[in-house]
PDB file of C-alpha atoms in Angstrom:
ATOM      1  CA  MET I1152     -89.013 175.233-135.716  1.00 48.00           C
ATOM      2  CA  ALA I1153     -89.926 171.439-135.168  1.00 51.00           C
ATOM      3  CA  ALA I1154     -91.612 172.440-131.857  1.00 54.00           C
ATOM      4  CA  GLU I1155     -94.162 174.516-134.112  1.00 74.00           C
ATOM      5  CA  TRP I1156     -95.215 171.530-136.251  1.00 81.00           C
ATOM      6  CA  ASN I1157     -98.240 169.640-134.988  1.00 86.00           C
ATOM      7  CA  TRP I1158     -98.634 166.499-136.935  1.00 87.00           C
ATOM      8  CA  GLU I1159    -101.831 165.442-135.296  1.00 87.00           C
ATOM      9  CA  SER I1160    -103.803 168.688-136.004  1.00 86.00           C
ATOM     10  CA  GLY I1161    -101.693 169.876-139.005  1.00 84.00           C
ATOM     11  CA  GLU I1162    -101.145 173.266-137.290  1.00 88.00           C
ATOM     12  CA  GLY I1163     -97.976 174.949-138.503  1.00 89.00           C
ATOM     13  CA  LEU I1164     -97.228 172.382-141.279  1.00 91.00           C
ATOM     14  CA  LEU I1165     -97.711 174.988-143.995  1.00 92.00           C
ATOM     15  CA  GLY I1166     -94.405 176.413-142.770  1.00 92.00           C
ATOM     16  CA  LEU I1167     -92.419 172.986-143.045  1.00 92.00           C
ATOM     17  CA  ASP I1168     -89.207 173.767-144.839  1.00 92.00           C
ATOM     18  CA  ASP I1169     -87.238 170.689-144.039  1.00 93.00           C
ATOM     19  CA  PRO I1170     -87.678 167.646-146.322  1.00 95.00           C
ATOM     20  CA  ALA I1171     -85.758 165.438-143.992  1.00 95.00           C
ATOM     21  CA  GLU I1172     -88.554 166.193-141.345  1.00 94.00           C
ATOM     22  CA  TRP I1173     -91.161 165.221-143.725  1.00 95.00           C
ATOM     23  CA  ASP I1174     -89.355 161.928-144.541  1.00 96.00           C
ATOM     24  CA  ALA I1175     -89.131 161.159-140.810  1.00 93.00           C
ATOM     25  CA  ALA I1176     -92.853 161.862-140.309  1.00 94.00           C
ATOM     26  CA  TYR I1177     -93.627 159.681-143.218  1.00 95.00           C
ATOM     27  CA  ALA I1178     -91.614 156.909-141.703  1.00 95.00           C
ATOM     28  CA  ARG I1179     -93.381 157.330-138.343  1.00 92.00           C
ATOM     29  CA  GLY I1180     -96.752 157.211-140.306  1.00 92.00           C
ATOM     30  CA  GLU I1181     -97.808 160.636-139.198  1.00 91.00           C
ATOM     31  CA  ARG I1182    -101.310 162.005-140.006  1.00 90.00           C
ATOM     32  CA  SER I1183    -100.912 165.322-141.752  1.00 93.00           C
ATOM     33  CA  LEU I1184     -98.389 164.464-144.499  1.00 95.00           C
ATOM     34  CA  GLY I1185    -100.527 166.034-147.239  1.00 94.00           C
ATOM     35  CA  THR I1186    -100.774 169.323-145.384  1.00 94.00           C
ATOM     36  CA  ALA I1187     -97.028 169.225-144.865  1.00 95.00           C
ATOM     37  CA  ALA I1188     -96.499 168.583-148.522  1.00 96.00           C
ATOM     38  CA  ILE I1189     -98.172 171.933-149.339  1.00 96.00           C
ATOM     39  CA  GLY I1190     -95.762 173.501-146.791  1.00 95.00           C
ATOM     40  CA  LEU I1191     -92.812 171.866-148.718  1.00 97.00           C
ATOM     41  CA  ALA I1192     -94.208 173.280-151.992  1.00 97.00           C
ATOM     42  CA  PHE I1193     -94.218 176.721-150.413  1.00 96.00           C
ATOM     43  CA  ASN I1194     -90.923 176.659-148.771  1.00 96.00           C
ATOM     44  CA  CYS I1195     -88.596 174.158-150.686  1.00 96.00           C
ATOM     45  CA  THR I1196     -87.223 173.914-154.194  1.00 96.00           C
ATOM     46  CA  LEU I1197     -89.314 171.894-156.776  1.00 97.00           C
ATOM     47  CA  ARG I1198     -86.625 169.290-156.845  1.00 96.00           C
ATOM     48  CA  GLU I1199     -86.871 168.843-152.979  1.00 97.00           C
ATOM     49  CA  ALA I1200     -90.551 168.802-152.710  1.00 97.00           C
ATOM     50  CA  SER I1201     -91.532 166.770-155.786  1.00 97.00           C
ATOM     51  CA  PRO I1202     -90.855 163.245-154.553  1.00 97.00           C
ATOM     52  CA  ARG I1203     -92.537 163.826-151.143  1.00 97.00           C
ATOM     53  CA  ILE I1204     -95.501 165.336-152.916  1.00 97.00           C
ATOM     54  CA  VAL I1205     -95.783 162.178-155.171  1.00 97.00           C
ATOM     55  CA  LYS I1206     -95.521 160.139-152.023  1.00 97.00           C
ATOM     56  CA  ALA I1207     -98.256 162.071-150.357  1.00 96.00           C
ATOM     57  CA  MET I1208    -100.374 161.533-153.484  1.00 97.00           C
ATOM     58  CA  ARG I1209    -100.469 157.865-152.598  1.00 95.00           C
ATOM     59  CA  LEU I1210    -101.524 158.149-148.836  1.00 95.00           C
ATOM     60  CA  PRO I1211    -104.348 156.029-147.661  1.00 94.00           C
ATOM     61  CA  ASP I1212    -106.276 159.042-146.263  1.00 93.00           C
ATOM     62  CA  HIS I1213    -108.343 160.672-149.027  1.00 94.00           C
ATOM     63  CA  GLY I1214    -108.307 164.147-147.383  1.00 93.00           C
ATOM     64  CA  GLN I1215    -104.572 164.092-147.162  1.00 94.00           C
ATOM     65  CA  ARG I1216    -104.206 162.862-150.832  1.00 95.00           C
ATOM     66  CA  GLY I1217    -106.234 165.878-151.750  1.00 96.00           C
ATOM     67  CA  PHE I1218    -103.858 168.128-150.020  1.00 96.00           C
ATOM     68  CA  ALA I1219    -101.027 166.481-151.916  1.00 97.00           C
ATOM     69  CA  TYR I1220    -102.818 167.326-155.083  1.00 97.00           C
ATOM     70  CA  THR I1221    -103.239 170.832-153.931  1.00 97.00           C
ATOM     71  CA  ALA I1222     -99.398 170.799-153.226  1.00 97.00           C
ATOM     72  CA  ALA I1223     -98.835 169.922-156.851  1.00 98.00           C
ATOM     73  CA  GLY I1224    -101.009 172.816-158.208  1.00 97.00           C
ATOM     74  CA  THR I1225     -99.164 175.115-155.826  1.00 97.00           C
ATOM     75  CA  ALA I1226     -95.815 173.905-157.084  1.00 97.00           C
ATOM     76  CA  ALA I1227     -96.935 174.639-160.592  1.00 97.00           C
ATOM     77  CA  ARG I1228     -98.161 178.114-159.582  1.00 96.00           C
ATOM     78  CA  LEU I1229     -94.885 179.024-157.880  1.00 96.00           C
ATOM     79  CA  ASN I1230     -92.384 177.352-160.230  1.00 97.00           C
ATOM     80  CA  ASN I1231     -94.148 177.615-163.462  1.00 97.00           C
ATOM     81  CA  ALA I1232     -93.086 174.073-164.126  1.00 96.00           C
ATOM     82  CA  LEU I1233     -93.464 170.520-162.537  1.00 97.00           C
ATOM     83  CA  THR I1234     -91.153 167.601-162.431  1.00 97.00           C
ATOM     84  CA  PRO I1235     -91.596 164.664-164.830  1.00 97.00           C
ATOM     85  CA  GLU I1236     -92.689 162.595-161.633  1.00 97.00           C
ATOM     86  CA  LEU I1237     -95.483 165.135-160.800  1.00 97.00           C
ATOM     87  CA  TYR I1238     -96.569 165.342-164.437  1.00 97.00           C
ATOM     88  CA  ALA I1239     -96.804 161.471-164.368  1.00 96.00           C
ATOM     89  CA  ALA I1240     -98.788 161.431-161.124  1.00 96.00           C
ATOM     90  CA  LEU I1241    -101.254 163.918-162.370  1.00 96.00           C
ATOM     91  CA  ARG I1242    -101.738 162.240-165.652  1.00 95.00           C
ATOM     92  CA  ALA I1243    -102.204 158.916-163.944  1.00 94.00           C
ATOM     93  CA  GLU I1244    -105.092 160.589-161.896  1.00 94.00           C
ATOM     94  CA  GLY I1245    -106.538 162.287-164.918  1.00 91.00           C
ATOM     95  CA  HIS I1246    -108.436 165.529-165.240  1.00 88.00           C
ATOM     96  CA  ARG I1247    -110.955 164.801-162.674  1.00 90.00           C
ATOM     97  CA  GLY I1248    -111.432 164.018-159.009  1.00 92.00           C
ATOM     98  CA  LEU I1249    -108.528 165.016-156.633  1.00 94.00           C
ATOM     99  CA  ALA I1250    -106.446 166.035-159.562  1.00 94.00           C
ATOM    100  CA  GLU I1251    -108.681 168.305-161.304  1.00 94.00           C
ATOM    101  CA  ASN I1252    -107.682 171.592-159.830  1.00 95.00           C
ATOM    102  CA  ALA I1253    -104.046 170.611-159.882  1.00 96.00           C
ATOM    103  CA  VAL I1254    -104.265 169.753-163.588  1.00 95.00           C
ATOM    104  CA  ASP I1255    -105.942 173.146-164.189  1.00 94.00           C
ATOM    105  CA  ASP I1256    -103.212 175.071-162.308  1.00 95.00           C
ATOM    106  CA  THR I1257    -100.662 173.320-164.280  1.00 96.00           C
ATOM    107  CA  LEU I1258    -102.351 174.105-167.518  1.00 94.00           C
ATOM    108  CA  THR I1259    -102.682 177.832-166.372  1.00 94.00           C
ATOM    109  CA  PHE I1260     -99.270 178.431-164.912  1.00 97.00           C
ATOM    110  CA  VAL I1261     -96.958 176.314-166.835  1.00 96.00           C
ATOM    111  CA  PRO I1262     -96.096 177.637-170.388  1.00 96.00           C
ATOM    112  CA  PHE I1263     -97.568 175.781-173.134  1.00 95.00           C
ATOM    113  CA  ARG I1264     -94.237 174.909-174.795  1.00 95.00           C
ATOM    114  CA  GLU I1265     -93.070 173.312-171.652  1.00 95.00           C
ATOM    115  CA  LEU I1266     -95.929 170.923-171.018  1.00 95.00           C
ATOM    116  CA  PRO I1267     -95.666 167.254-171.774  1.00 95.00           C
ATOM    117  CA  PRO I1268     -97.777 165.991-174.702  1.00 94.00           C
ATOM    118  CA  TRP I1269    -100.760 164.821-172.603  1.00 93.00           C
ATOM    119  CA  PHE I1270    -101.014 168.110-170.898  1.00 94.00           C
ATOM    120  CA  LYS I1271    -100.862 170.001-174.231  1.00 94.00           C
ATOM    121  CA  TRP I1272    -103.644 167.905-175.448  1.00 94.00           C
ATOM    122  CA  ARG I1273    -105.789 168.621-172.386  1.00 91.00           C
ATOM    123  CA  LYS I1274    -105.048 172.384-172.811  1.00 92.00           C
ATOM    124  CA  VAL I1275    -106.145 172.303-176.501  1.00 93.00           C
ATOM    125  CA  ALA I1276    -109.262 170.160-175.603  1.00 90.00           C
ATOM    126  CA  SER I1277    -110.139 172.470-172.833  1.00 87.00           C
ATOM    127  CA  LYS I1278    -109.989 175.529-175.092  1.00 88.00           C
ATOM    128  CA  VAL I1279    -112.016 173.750-177.870  1.00 92.00           C
ATOM    129  CA  ARG I1280    -114.557 172.757-175.288  1.00 89.00           C
ATOM    130  CA  ASP I1281    -114.698 176.335-173.854  1.00 89.00           C
ATOM    131  CA  LYS I1282    -115.200 177.735-177.332  1.00 92.00           C
ATOM    132  CA  LEU I1283    -117.897 175.243-178.414  1.00 93.00           C
ATOM    133  CA  GLY I1284    -119.812 176.220-175.185  1.00 94.00           C
ATOM    134  CA  THR I1285    -119.555 179.790-175.907  1.00 95.00           C
ATOM    135  CA  TRP I1286    -120.953 179.132-179.412  1.00 96.00           C
ATOM    136  CA  ARG I1287    -123.717 177.081-178.083  1.00 95.00           C
ATOM    137  CA  LEU I1288    -124.629 179.831-175.539  1.00 94.00           C
ATOM    138  CA  ASN I1289    -124.468 182.528-178.245  1.00 94.00           C
ATOM    139  CA  ALA I1290    -126.766 180.403-180.455  1.00 94.00           C
ATOM    140  CA  THR I1291    -129.235 179.860-177.532  1.00 95.00           C
ATOM    141  CA  TYR I1292    -129.418 183.585-176.817  1.00 94.00           C
ATOM    142  CA  ALA I1293    -129.876 184.502-180.516  1.00 94.00           C
ATOM    143  CA  ALA I1294    -132.645 181.856-180.611  1.00 94.00           C
ATOM    144  CA  GLU I1295    -134.379 183.394-177.672  1.00 94.00           C
ATOM    145  CA  ASP I1296    -133.865 186.849-179.054  1.00 92.00           C
ATOM    146  CA  ILE I1297    -135.579 185.821-182.090  1.00 93.00           C
ATOM    147  CA  ARG I1298    -138.465 184.209-180.321  1.00 92.00           C
ATOM    148  CA  THR I1299    -139.012 187.319-178.253  1.00 93.00           C
ATOM    149  CA  ALA I1300    -139.027 189.461-181.325  1.00 91.00           C
ATOM    150  CA  VAL I1301    -141.484 187.210-183.071  1.00 90.00           C
ATOM    151  CA  ARG I1302    -143.831 187.306-180.045  1.00 89.00           C
ATOM    152  CA  ARG I1303    -143.793 191.045-180.001  1.00 88.00           C
ATOM    153  CA  ARG I1304    -144.760 191.348-183.665  1.00 86.00           C
ATOM    154  CA  ARG I1305    -147.701 188.954-183.100  1.00 83.00           C
ATOM    155  CA  SER I1306    -148.918 191.103-180.252  1.00 74.00           C
TER     156      SER I1306
END
């Protein structure tokens, strides 16, 4: 299958299923390591993919780092869990920027009881923020309805 992997363009790397090949490409300084990390998330066990995803999160290429965070989110979706190293890497980046979608995927697909404390806090904070936003919108809509009703009575 190695003949199908094009490290320059990234073509075929979503099918990468050999962690040793990823390691060799990393040692050679290949270009599409973040893309290949997504392939590892799809095709390998979480234990095999995790250290490589974490390495890809530190790549100098911003786009490839973004793909590494996508790989972390994919791993959370597929496994309903992450490794302590992936949790730590996502926490270090925070719930913003490249890691925002990966953290959201983790909060969505990993059961609450299995989340580390920082992620539990993020989930609770997110729910509270959503509820406050809902109440604000409901109050805004109610105020608009009252204003419309008062205008109708004056007419």
